[in-house]
Short mmCIF file of C-alpha atoms in Angstrom, two decimals:
data_model
loop_
_atom_site.label_atom_id
_atom_site.label_comp_id
_atom_site.label_asym_id
_atom_site.label_seq_id
_atom_site.Cartn_x
_atom_site.Cartn_y
_atom_site.Cartn_z
CA MET A 2 17.45 38.34 -7.05
CA GLY A 3 19.64 35.32 -7.24
CA GLN A 4 18.61 31.36 -7.15
CA LYS A 5 18.90 30.04 -3.71
CA VAL A 6 21.26 27.29 -4.08
CA VAL A 7 21.27 24.56 -1.54
CA ALA A 8 24.55 21.92 -0.35
CA GLY A 9 25.17 19.23 -3.40
CA GLN A 10 23.53 22.25 -6.05
CA ALA A 11 25.03 23.53 -9.15
CA PRO A 12 23.80 27.42 -9.36
CA GLY A 13 21.42 27.45 -12.19
CA GLU A 14 20.75 23.85 -11.78
CA ARG A 15 17.13 22.87 -11.40
CA ALA A 16 16.49 20.95 -8.38
CA THR A 17 16.39 16.94 -7.78
CA LEU A 18 15.11 15.00 -4.84
CA ARG A 19 17.89 14.37 -1.30
CA LYS A 20 18.86 10.75 -1.22
CA THR A 21 18.41 10.16 2.34
CA LEU A 22 16.66 7.44 3.25
CA THR A 23 18.05 4.00 4.12
CA LEU A 24 16.97 0.09 4.01
CA PHE A 25 14.86 0.36 7.39
CA GLN A 26 13.90 3.90 7.08
CA VAL A 27 12.04 2.63 3.87
CA VAL A 28 10.59 -1.07 4.88
CA MET A 29 9.05 1.63 8.22
CA ILE A 30 7.79 3.27 6.08
CA GLY A 31 6.22 0.22 4.04
CA LEU A 32 5.15 -1.12 7.18
CA ALA A 33 3.57 1.21 8.38
CA TYR A 34 1.35 2.08 5.00
CA LEU A 35 0.60 -1.86 5.63
CA GLN A 36 -0.76 -0.45 8.64
CA PRO A 37 -0.07 -4.29 10.36
CA MET A 38 -3.20 -3.57 12.95
CA THR A 39 -5.71 -3.41 11.06
CA LEU A 40 -5.41 -7.65 10.90
CA PHE A 41 -8.19 -6.36 13.86
CA ASP A 42 -11.17 -4.61 11.74
CA THR A 43 -10.91 -8.21 9.34
CA PHE A 44 -10.55 -10.17 11.14
CA GLY A 45 -14.55 -10.35 11.95
CA ILE A 46 -15.13 -10.79 8.01
CA VAL A 47 -12.42 -13.26 7.04
CA SER A 48 -13.63 -15.37 9.64
CA GLY A 49 -16.81 -15.62 9.18
CA LEU A 50 -15.60 -16.42 4.98
CA THR A 51 -13.51 -18.87 5.88
CA ASP A 52 -15.54 -20.60 9.09
CA GLY A 53 -12.85 -19.80 11.43
CA HIS A 54 -9.50 -20.11 9.58
CA VAL A 55 -8.22 -16.55 9.22
CA ALA A 56 -5.05 -17.61 9.19
CA THR A 57 -4.40 -20.12 6.69
CA ALA A 58 -6.06 -17.19 4.23
CA TYR A 59 -3.07 -14.99 4.77
CA ALA A 60 -1.06 -17.25 4.12
CA VAL A 61 -2.24 -18.17 0.86
CA ALA A 62 -2.39 -13.28 0.40
CA LEU A 63 0.76 -13.31 1.53
CA CYS A 64 1.14 -16.77 -1.62
CA ALA A 65 -0.08 -13.93 -4.28
CA VAL A 66 1.35 -10.84 -2.82
CA LEU A 67 5.12 -12.34 -2.43
CA PHE A 68 5.52 -12.86 -6.63
CA THR A 69 4.65 -9.91 -7.45
CA ALA A 70 7.20 -8.33 -4.62
CA LEU A 71 9.94 -10.27 -6.74
CA SER A 72 8.69 -8.34 -9.49
CA TYR A 73 9.16 -5.47 -7.98
CA GLY A 74 12.22 -5.98 -7.35
CA LYS A 75 13.68 -7.43 -10.67
CA LEU A 76 12.37 -3.30 -11.88
CA VAL A 77 13.59 -2.23 -9.71
CA ARG A 78 17.78 -2.69 -10.41
CA ARG A 79 16.81 -1.83 -14.44
CA PHE A 80 14.51 1.31 -13.78
CA PRO A 81 14.92 3.01 -10.70
CA SER A 82 13.09 5.01 -11.66
CA ALA A 83 10.36 7.18 -8.58
CA GLY A 84 7.58 6.36 -11.34
CA SER A 85 7.06 2.95 -9.90
CA ALA A 86 4.65 0.95 -11.71
CA TYR A 87 4.22 3.62 -14.71
CA THR A 88 7.70 4.05 -15.56
CA TYR A 89 8.12 0.36 -15.72
CA ALA A 90 5.20 -0.67 -18.27
CA GLN A 91 6.04 2.80 -19.68
CA LYS A 92 10.15 0.72 -20.50
CA ALA A 93 9.09 -2.14 -20.74
CA ILE A 94 6.30 -2.34 -23.32
CA SER A 95 4.82 1.43 -23.98
CA PRO A 96 4.73 5.21 -23.41
CA GLY A 97 1.07 4.60 -24.34
CA VAL A 98 1.07 1.71 -21.80
CA GLY A 99 2.47 3.36 -19.44
CA PHE A 100 0.82 6.15 -19.26
CA MET A 101 -3.14 4.47 -18.54
CA VAL A 102 -1.12 2.40 -15.66
CA GLY A 103 0.02 5.70 -14.23
CA TRP A 104 -3.42 7.02 -14.32
CA SER A 105 -5.57 4.04 -12.97
CA SER A 106 -2.21 3.57 -11.45
CA LEU A 107 -3.20 6.97 -9.18
CA LEU A 108 -6.76 5.77 -7.26
CA ASP A 109 -5.48 3.09 -5.80
CA TYR A 110 -2.06 6.22 -4.00
CA LEU A 111 -4.65 9.02 -5.44
CA PHE A 112 -7.33 8.11 -2.80
CA MET A 113 -5.24 6.20 0.41
CA PRO A 114 -3.99 9.16 2.35
CA MET A 115 -8.39 10.49 2.36
CA ILE A 116 -9.20 6.84 3.48
CA ASN A 117 -6.83 7.75 6.36
CA ILE A 118 -7.99 10.48 7.21
CA LEU A 119 -11.64 9.02 6.69
CA LEU A 120 -10.30 6.40 8.86
CA ALA A 121 -8.67 8.58 11.61
CA LYS A 122 -12.39 10.71 11.69
CA ILE A 123 -13.97 7.93 12.46
CA TYR A 124 -12.27 6.78 15.10
CA LEU A 125 -11.83 10.38 16.28
CA GLN A 126 -16.18 10.95 16.64
CA ALA A 127 -16.58 8.10 18.56
CA LEU A 128 -13.99 9.45 20.88
CA PHE A 129 -15.45 13.06 20.41
CA PRO A 130 -18.70 13.01 19.00
CA SER A 131 -19.21 16.81 19.61
CA VAL A 132 -16.93 18.14 17.48
CA PRO A 133 -17.43 19.00 13.93
CA ALA A 134 -15.97 16.89 11.36
CA TRP A 135 -14.09 19.02 9.45
CA ILE A 136 -11.95 20.20 12.01
CA PHE A 137 -9.75 16.13 13.01
CA VAL A 138 -10.03 16.34 8.75
CA ALA A 139 -8.74 19.66 8.44
CA GLY A 140 -6.41 19.65 11.52
CA LEU A 141 -5.05 16.15 9.65
CA VAL A 142 -4.55 17.47 6.80
CA ALA A 143 -2.41 19.85 7.69
CA MET A 144 0.51 18.00 9.97
CA MET A 145 0.25 15.23 7.23
CA THR A 146 1.21 17.36 4.33
CA LEU A 147 3.60 19.39 6.49
CA PHE A 148 5.03 16.67 7.31
CA ASN A 149 5.77 15.45 3.49
CA LEU A 150 6.27 19.01 2.82
CA ARG A 151 9.33 19.28 4.64
CA GLY A 152 11.02 16.24 3.50
CA ILE A 153 10.88 12.37 2.99
CA ARG A 154 13.19 11.73 5.99
CA LEU A 155 10.78 13.13 8.69
CA VAL A 156 7.74 10.61 7.36
CA ALA A 157 10.11 8.20 7.81
CA HIS A 158 11.35 9.06 11.49
CA PHE A 159 8.04 9.55 12.41
CA ASN A 160 6.54 6.14 10.61
CA SER A 161 9.49 4.34 12.27
CA LEU A 162 8.50 4.92 15.45
CA ILE A 163 4.69 4.41 14.63
CA VAL A 164 5.82 0.94 14.07
CA VAL A 165 7.44 0.21 16.84
CA LEU A 166 5.07 1.22 18.77
CA GLN A 167 2.74 -0.94 17.00
CA VAL A 168 4.53 -3.79 17.24
CA ALA A 169 4.44 -3.39 21.00
CA ILE A 170 1.16 -2.75 21.14
CA MET A 171 0.09 -6.07 19.30
CA VAL A 172 3.28 -8.27 21.63
CA VAL A 173 0.79 -6.81 25.11
CA PHE A 174 -2.08 -7.76 22.66
CA LEU A 175 -0.82 -10.98 22.00
CA GLY A 176 0.69 -11.66 25.74
CA LEU A 177 -3.36 -11.78 26.82
CA VAL A 178 -5.18 -13.21 24.17
CA ILE A 179 -2.04 -16.08 25.32
CA HIS A 180 -2.94 -15.54 29.00
CA GLY A 181 -7.51 -15.66 27.88
CA VAL A 182 -6.59 -19.02 25.96
CA MET A 183 -4.43 -20.78 28.61
CA GLN A 184 -7.68 -19.49 31.56
CA GLY A 185 -9.70 -21.58 28.97
CA GLU A 186 -11.25 -19.19 26.27
CA GLY A 187 -12.54 -20.10 23.08
CA SER A 188 -10.56 -23.15 22.07
CA GLY A 189 -8.06 -23.59 25.76
CA THR A 190 -5.16 -24.43 23.55
CA LEU A 191 -2.22 -22.81 22.64
CA VAL A 192 -1.44 -25.57 20.08
CA SER A 193 -4.10 -25.86 17.66
CA ILE A 194 -4.12 -26.61 13.24
CA THR A 195 -7.26 -25.89 13.40
CA PRO A 196 -6.91 -22.71 12.46
CA PHE A 197 -5.81 -23.26 10.11
CA TRP A 198 -7.42 -26.18 8.64
CA SER A 199 -10.05 -28.31 10.21
CA ASP A 200 -12.73 -30.82 9.22
CA ASN A 201 -15.28 -27.94 7.69
CA ALA A 202 -11.78 -25.96 6.02
CA HIS A 203 -13.42 -24.52 2.28
CA VAL A 204 -10.56 -23.74 -0.28
CA ILE A 205 -12.51 -21.68 -2.70
CA SER A 206 -13.92 -20.06 0.33
CA MET A 207 -10.23 -18.98 2.02
CA ILE A 208 -9.14 -18.43 -1.31
CA THR A 209 -12.25 -15.87 -1.15
CA GLY A 210 -10.67 -14.88 2.70
CA ALA A 211 -7.27 -14.03 0.58
CA THR A 212 -9.18 -12.40 -1.95
CA ILE A 213 -9.76 -9.81 0.73
CA LEU A 214 -6.47 -9.73 3.29
CA CYS A 215 -4.78 -9.33 -0.04
CA PHE A 216 -5.07 -5.56 0.24
CA SER A 217 -4.35 -5.27 3.90
CA PHE A 218 -0.33 -5.14 1.45
CA LEU A 219 -1.38 -2.79 -0.27
CA GLY A 220 1.56 0.13 0.42
CA PHE A 221 4.50 -3.16 -0.16
CA ASP A 222 4.74 -1.51 -4.34
CA GLY A 223 4.02 1.88 -2.47
CA ILE A 224 7.94 2.27 -1.70
CA SER A 225 9.80 1.32 -5.29
CA LEU A 226 7.93 5.13 -5.23
CA LEU A 227 10.81 6.46 -3.04
CA SER A 228 13.69 4.84 -4.80
CA GLU A 229 14.82 8.61 -6.74
CA GLU A 230 15.19 8.94 -2.98
CA THR A 231 17.22 5.88 -1.25
CA PRO A 232 21.45 5.70 -2.04
CA ASP A 233 21.86 2.20 -3.98
CA ALA A 234 18.17 2.19 -4.74
CA GLY A 235 18.73 -0.80 -7.40
CA ARG A 236 20.29 -3.17 -3.63
CA VAL A 237 18.11 -0.97 -0.72
CA ILE A 238 14.22 -0.72 -2.78
CA PRO A 239 14.27 -4.65 -4.16
CA ARG A 240 14.74 -6.29 -1.25
CA ALA A 241 12.55 -3.55 1.56
CA ILE A 242 9.79 -5.10 -0.79
CA PHE A 243 10.00 -8.25 -0.35
CA LEU A 244 10.91 -7.48 3.38
CA THR A 245 8.24 -5.24 3.66
CA ALA A 246 5.77 -7.53 2.62
CA LEU A 247 7.46 -10.55 4.10
CA VAL A 248 8.10 -9.19 7.91
CA GLY A 249 3.54 -7.75 7.26
CA GLY A 250 3.01 -10.99 6.20
CA VAL A 251 4.09 -12.77 9.04
CA ILE A 252 2.95 -10.53 11.73
CA PHE A 253 -0.71 -11.28 10.09
CA ILE A 254 -0.42 -14.65 9.99
CA ILE A 255 0.84 -15.18 13.48
CA VAL A 256 -1.70 -12.88 15.34
CA SER A 257 -4.28 -14.09 13.10
CA TYR A 258 -3.69 -17.57 14.50
CA PHE A 259 -3.75 -17.20 18.15
CA LEU A 260 -7.02 -14.57 17.43
CA GLN A 261 -8.36 -17.53 16.16
CA LEU A 262 -7.17 -19.56 18.96
CA PHE A 263 -9.35 -17.21 21.02
CA PHE A 264 -12.16 -16.69 19.03
CA PRO A 265 -12.73 -19.90 17.32
CA ASP A 266 -16.06 -18.67 14.69
CA ILE A 267 -18.20 -15.48 14.81
CA THR A 268 -20.61 -16.07 17.68
CA ARG A 269 -19.26 -13.18 20.11
CA PHE A 270 -19.39 -10.39 17.08
CA GLN A 271 -21.71 -8.23 17.00
CA HIS A 272 -20.59 -6.07 14.45
CA PRO A 273 -18.05 -8.92 11.91
CA ASP A 274 -17.59 -5.85 9.75
CA ALA A 275 -16.65 -4.15 12.47
CA SER A 276 -14.83 -6.20 14.71
CA GLN A 277 -12.04 -4.28 15.95
CA PRO A 278 -13.15 -2.38 18.95
CA GLU A 279 -15.59 -6.02 20.20
CA ILE A 280 -11.74 -7.31 19.85
CA MET A 281 -9.87 -4.98 21.87
CA LEU A 282 -12.87 -5.13 24.11
CA TYR A 283 -13.16 -8.98 25.04
CA VAL A 284 -9.57 -9.66 24.87
CA ALA A 285 -8.00 -6.71 27.86
CA GLY A 286 -11.58 -4.87 28.78
CA LYS A 287 -12.59 -0.80 27.94
CA LEU A 288 -9.45 0.61 29.08
CA PHE A 289 -7.48 -1.21 26.86
CA GLN A 290 -9.75 -0.71 23.46
CA LEU A 291 -10.03 3.38 24.52
CA VAL A 292 -6.08 3.35 24.40
CA VAL A 293 -6.48 1.35 21.09
CA LEU A 294 -8.67 3.44 19.84
CA CYS A 295 -6.72 6.11 20.43
CA PHE A 296 -3.53 5.12 19.09
CA SER A 297 -5.58 4.05 15.47
CA CYS A 298 -5.91 7.22 14.65
CA VAL A 299 -1.77 7.84 14.84
CA THR A 300 -1.80 4.18 12.95
CA VAL A 301 -3.85 5.69 10.47
CA LEU A 302 -2.24 8.88 9.91
CA ALA A 303 1.04 6.97 9.37
CA SER A 304 0.16 5.48 6.52
CA GLY A 305 -1.78 8.36 5.56
CA MET A 306 2.07 10.07 5.29
CA ALA A 307 3.58 7.03 3.57
CA SER A 308 0.29 6.87 0.54
CA HIS A 309 1.07 10.60 1.02
CA ALA A 310 5.03 10.91 -0.19
CA GLY A 311 4.75 7.88 -2.37
CA VAL A 312 2.04 9.40 -4.79
CA SER A 313 3.45 12.77 -4.95
CA ARG A 314 6.69 11.42 -6.06
CA LEU A 315 4.63 9.20 -8.47
CA LEU A 316 3.10 12.84 -9.86
CA TYR A 317 6.24 14.07 -9.87
CA VAL A 318 7.53 11.54 -12.41
CA MET A 319 5.13 12.11 -14.58
CA GLY A 320 5.30 16.08 -14.50
CA ARG A 321 9.00 14.81 -14.99
CA ASP A 322 7.90 13.14 -18.49
CA GLY A 323 5.83 15.72 -20.12
CA VAL A 324 2.85 13.30 -19.30
CA PHE A 325 1.23 16.03 -17.31
CA PRO A 326 2.34 19.84 -17.43
CA VAL A 327 6.11 19.74 -16.02
CA ARG A 328 6.21 23.61 -14.51
CA PHE A 329 3.65 22.32 -12.02
CA PHE A 330 3.72 19.08 -11.09
CA GLY A 331 7.79 18.04 -12.18
CA PHE A 332 8.84 20.91 -9.72
CA VAL A 333 11.18 19.66 -6.59
CA HIS A 334 11.69 22.72 -4.04
CA PRO A 335 15.06 23.62 -4.21
CA THR A 336 15.82 23.87 0.07
CA TRP A 337 13.55 20.83 0.36
CA ARG A 338 13.75 19.05 -2.36
CA THR A 339 10.51 17.96 -1.92
CA PRO A 340 7.94 17.49 -5.13
CA ALA A 341 5.97 20.63 -3.40
CA LEU A 342 3.41 21.35 -5.14
CA ASN A 343 2.26 18.05 -5.41
CA VAL A 344 2.44 17.45 -1.65
CA LEU A 345 -0.40 20.41 -1.34
CA LEU A 346 -2.33 18.64 -4.88
CA VAL A 347 -2.72 16.06 -2.41
CA GLY A 348 -3.25 17.61 0.57
CA LEU A 349 -6.33 19.17 -1.21
CA ILE A 350 -7.91 16.37 -2.42
CA ALA A 351 -7.33 14.50 0.89
CA LEU A 352 -10.23 16.94 2.31
CA SER A 353 -12.20 15.85 0.71
CA ALA A 354 -12.69 12.79 4.07
CA VAL A 355 -15.28 15.45 5.17
CA SER A 356 -18.08 13.85 3.58
CA PHE A 357 -16.93 11.65 1.39
CA ASP A 358 -17.74 7.78 0.84
CA LEU A 359 -16.11 4.51 2.41
CA VAL A 360 -17.07 2.67 0.55
CA THR A 361 -16.76 4.02 -3.09
CA ALA A 362 -13.14 5.39 -2.12
CA THR A 363 -12.06 1.68 -1.21
CA ALA A 364 -13.57 0.40 -4.53
CA LEU A 365 -11.29 3.22 -6.19
CA ILE A 366 -8.32 1.83 -4.69
CA ASN A 367 -8.38 -2.04 -5.71
CA PHE A 368 -8.97 -1.36 -9.15
CA GLY A 369 -5.73 0.84 -9.34
CA ALA A 370 -3.91 -1.56 -7.13
CA LEU A 371 -4.68 -4.16 -9.31
CA VAL A 372 -3.63 -2.67 -12.70
CA ALA A 373 -0.51 -2.07 -11.23
CA PHE A 374 0.13 -5.87 -10.23
CA SER A 375 -1.16 -6.94 -13.20
CA PHE A 376 1.01 -4.62 -15.46
CA VAL A 377 4.56 -5.38 -13.07
CA ASN A 378 4.58 -9.07 -13.89
CA LEU A 379 3.81 -8.95 -17.39
CA SER A 380 6.23 -6.33 -18.15
CA VAL A 381 8.85 -8.66 -16.51
CA ILE A 382 7.94 -10.80 -19.20
CA ALA A 383 8.07 -7.87 -21.96
CA GLN A 384 11.36 -6.45 -20.42
CA PHE A 385 13.44 -10.12 -19.81
CA TRP A 386 12.19 -12.40 -21.71
CA LEU A 387 10.63 -10.84 -24.43
CA ARG A 388 12.85 -7.56 -25.27
CA GLU A 389 16.39 -8.13 -23.58
CA ARG A 390 16.22 -12.18 -24.67
CA ARG A 391 17.09 -13.71 -21.00
CA ARG A 392 16.39 -16.70 -22.15
CA ARG A 393 18.85 -19.34 -23.43
CA ARG A 394 19.30 -21.19 -19.48
CA LEU A 395 16.48 -22.75 -17.01
CA ARG A 396 16.69 -19.89 -14.60
CA ASP A 397 16.19 -17.53 -16.89
CA HIS A 398 12.37 -19.15 -17.78
CA LEU A 399 11.90 -19.77 -14.00
CA HIS A 400 12.75 -16.27 -12.87
CA TYR A 401 12.08 -14.14 -15.98
CA LEU A 402 8.49 -15.84 -17.71
CA LEU A 403 7.39 -18.80 -14.74
CA LEU A 404 7.83 -16.43 -11.73
CA PRO A 405 5.35 -13.56 -13.25
CA LEU A 406 2.70 -15.59 -15.33
CA VAL A 407 2.34 -17.50 -11.31
CA GLY A 408 1.79 -13.56 -10.50
CA VAL A 409 -0.26 -13.22 -12.96
CA LEU A 410 -2.17 -15.68 -12.37
CA THR A 411 -3.19 -14.99 -8.40
CA VAL A 412 -3.54 -11.35 -9.51
CA GLY A 413 -6.20 -12.83 -11.60
CA LEU A 414 -7.72 -14.56 -9.12
CA LEU A 415 -8.19 -11.45 -7.16
CA TRP A 416 -9.85 -9.29 -10.35
CA LEU A 417 -12.05 -12.81 -10.50
CA ASN A 418 -13.07 -11.59 -6.68
CA LEU A 419 -13.43 -7.49 -7.25
CA GLU A 420 -16.22 -6.25 -6.37
CA ALA A 421 -18.81 -4.73 -9.45
CA SER A 422 -18.53 -1.24 -7.13
CA SER A 423 -14.44 -1.40 -8.67
CA MET A 424 -14.18 -2.56 -11.79
CA MET A 425 -18.08 0.35 -12.99
CA LEU A 426 -15.98 3.26 -11.31
CA GLY A 427 -12.43 2.39 -12.30
CA LEU A 428 -12.97 1.80 -16.03
CA CYS A 429 -14.47 5.32 -16.04
CA TRP A 430 -11.75 6.04 -14.64
CA GLY A 431 -9.76 4.92 -17.34
CA ALA A 432 -12.28 5.63 -20.60
CA ALA A 433 -11.04 9.41 -19.04
CA GLY A 434 -7.51 8.52 -18.68
CA VAL A 435 -7.95 7.43 -23.04
CA ALA A 436 -9.95 10.88 -23.08
CA TYR A 437 -7.07 13.08 -21.73
CA LEU A 438 -4.39 10.56 -23.98
CA LEU A 439 -6.55 11.16 -26.90
CA LEU A 440 -6.37 15.30 -26.45
CA MET A 441 -2.67 15.06 -24.93
CA THR A 442 -1.52 13.61 -28.64
CA ARG A 443 -4.11 14.41 -30.79
CA GLY A 444 -5.86 11.77 -31.94
CA PHE A 445 -2.27 9.88 -31.61
CA ARG A 446 -0.37 11.87 -34.85
CA ARG A 447 1.60 12.76 -31.71
CA ALA A 448 3.63 10.04 -29.54
CA VAL A 449 3.43 9.55 -25.78
CA PRO A 450 5.67 11.88 -23.60
#
C-alpha cells in the first residue's frame, strides 16, 4: 500500500505539525497551563510567610516573570521553532549548552502532566475514597493522551472552555467574598492598602513569598513550544506569552487582594498548607466547596493536557535535530499531524502518578523551570547584543542587555531560595545529561547534533 497523503502534504513528503492555532487559543492554553485557581492552594502558605501580604508577593512575582516573558518574545521572533529554551540556547550560545538546557527543561515539562494527574487523583480520592487510585489515574491519562493524539485544536477548544469556566467560578467566588467583607468578615472594608503594605510588612518575607508564587506562573513559557502550530508565530507567540503572564498575574493579584481582606491572617486555617477546601467552606459553604473540588479535577486535567502537548513538541524538536533517535522522537502522525509517539510516551510517564511522591515531582519541576528561565535571558544577550552586535543605540542596550540582565537577576533570587531537594535532584539529572552527551559525541570527538 502507498503512503497516505493528507491535505497540504505532497506525496512522499514527511509529515509536519499543522498550523491551526490563533492568538486567543494560544493564550487559553497558556492560562490553562497556569491554572488560575491554584492561588487558593498556596494562599495559606504565602499569607503566613508574608504576614498577610499575598497581593504584594504576587505583584513582585509578576514583575520578575514579565522580564523573562519579554526575553521569550524576542527569541520566538528570531527562532520560531517548537523547541523553546532548548532551541534558543542551542542557536544563540552553542549546541552543547542547548542540549543541557533542553535536557534540564525536560524535568519541568516531562513531569508536569504527571503532577496534574496526581492532583486530580488526590481530589477524586477525597470525593470517592473507596475507589482504587489506579482507576482514576488510568482513566485521566487515557483521556489526556487521546485529546493530544487527535490534534492541538481539540486541546485548545477544551482548554478555552475550562479557562472560561474557571474565571466564571472565580467571579462568583469574589462576589461572595465581597458580600462577606461588607457584612463584617475579616477587615470589614473593601478599600484598604493592608493587603499590599502595613506596619508589620517585611520586604524579605515578601520576596520569599514571591519566590514560591513564581512557580504559579509555570506554563507561560510552555506555549513557545507551540510555535510550529501557530500561523505567523513570530507575531502571535510573543504576544501570547506576554498576555498569558500578564492576565494570569492580574487575576492572581485581584483575587488575592479580596481574599486577604476576608482572611487578614491564617488563624482560621487548620491546614494553611492546603487552604483551598477551608477557603471555599468559610466563604461559600459546603455545597460550593464540593462543586469547586469537583471542578478542580477538570482544571488540573486541562493543565495536564496543555503541558502534555508542550513536552511532546519539545521531544519532537530534539528528535528532529538528532539529539534523540529521530525515527521515534521525530515522528509525526501523517493524518493527525501530531508527534504521536511522544504523546504516548508522556502518557506512559504520567501513569506513575499512581505511586509518585508530589514533593519529589515538584522539586524536579522547579529546577528545570529555573534553568530554562535563566538561559532564555542569557540567550537574548548572546544572540542580539553579542552575536548580532545590536548595541549601537541606547534602545539596543536597553532591550538586549539591561532588560535580560534584570531577568537573570530576578531568576537568580529564585535560585537562592530553591529547596535543597530541588537542587540535589536537578544536579543528578544534569549529571545524567552530561553522561548521555559524552556517549552521543563519543567524548566530544563528534559535534553535538
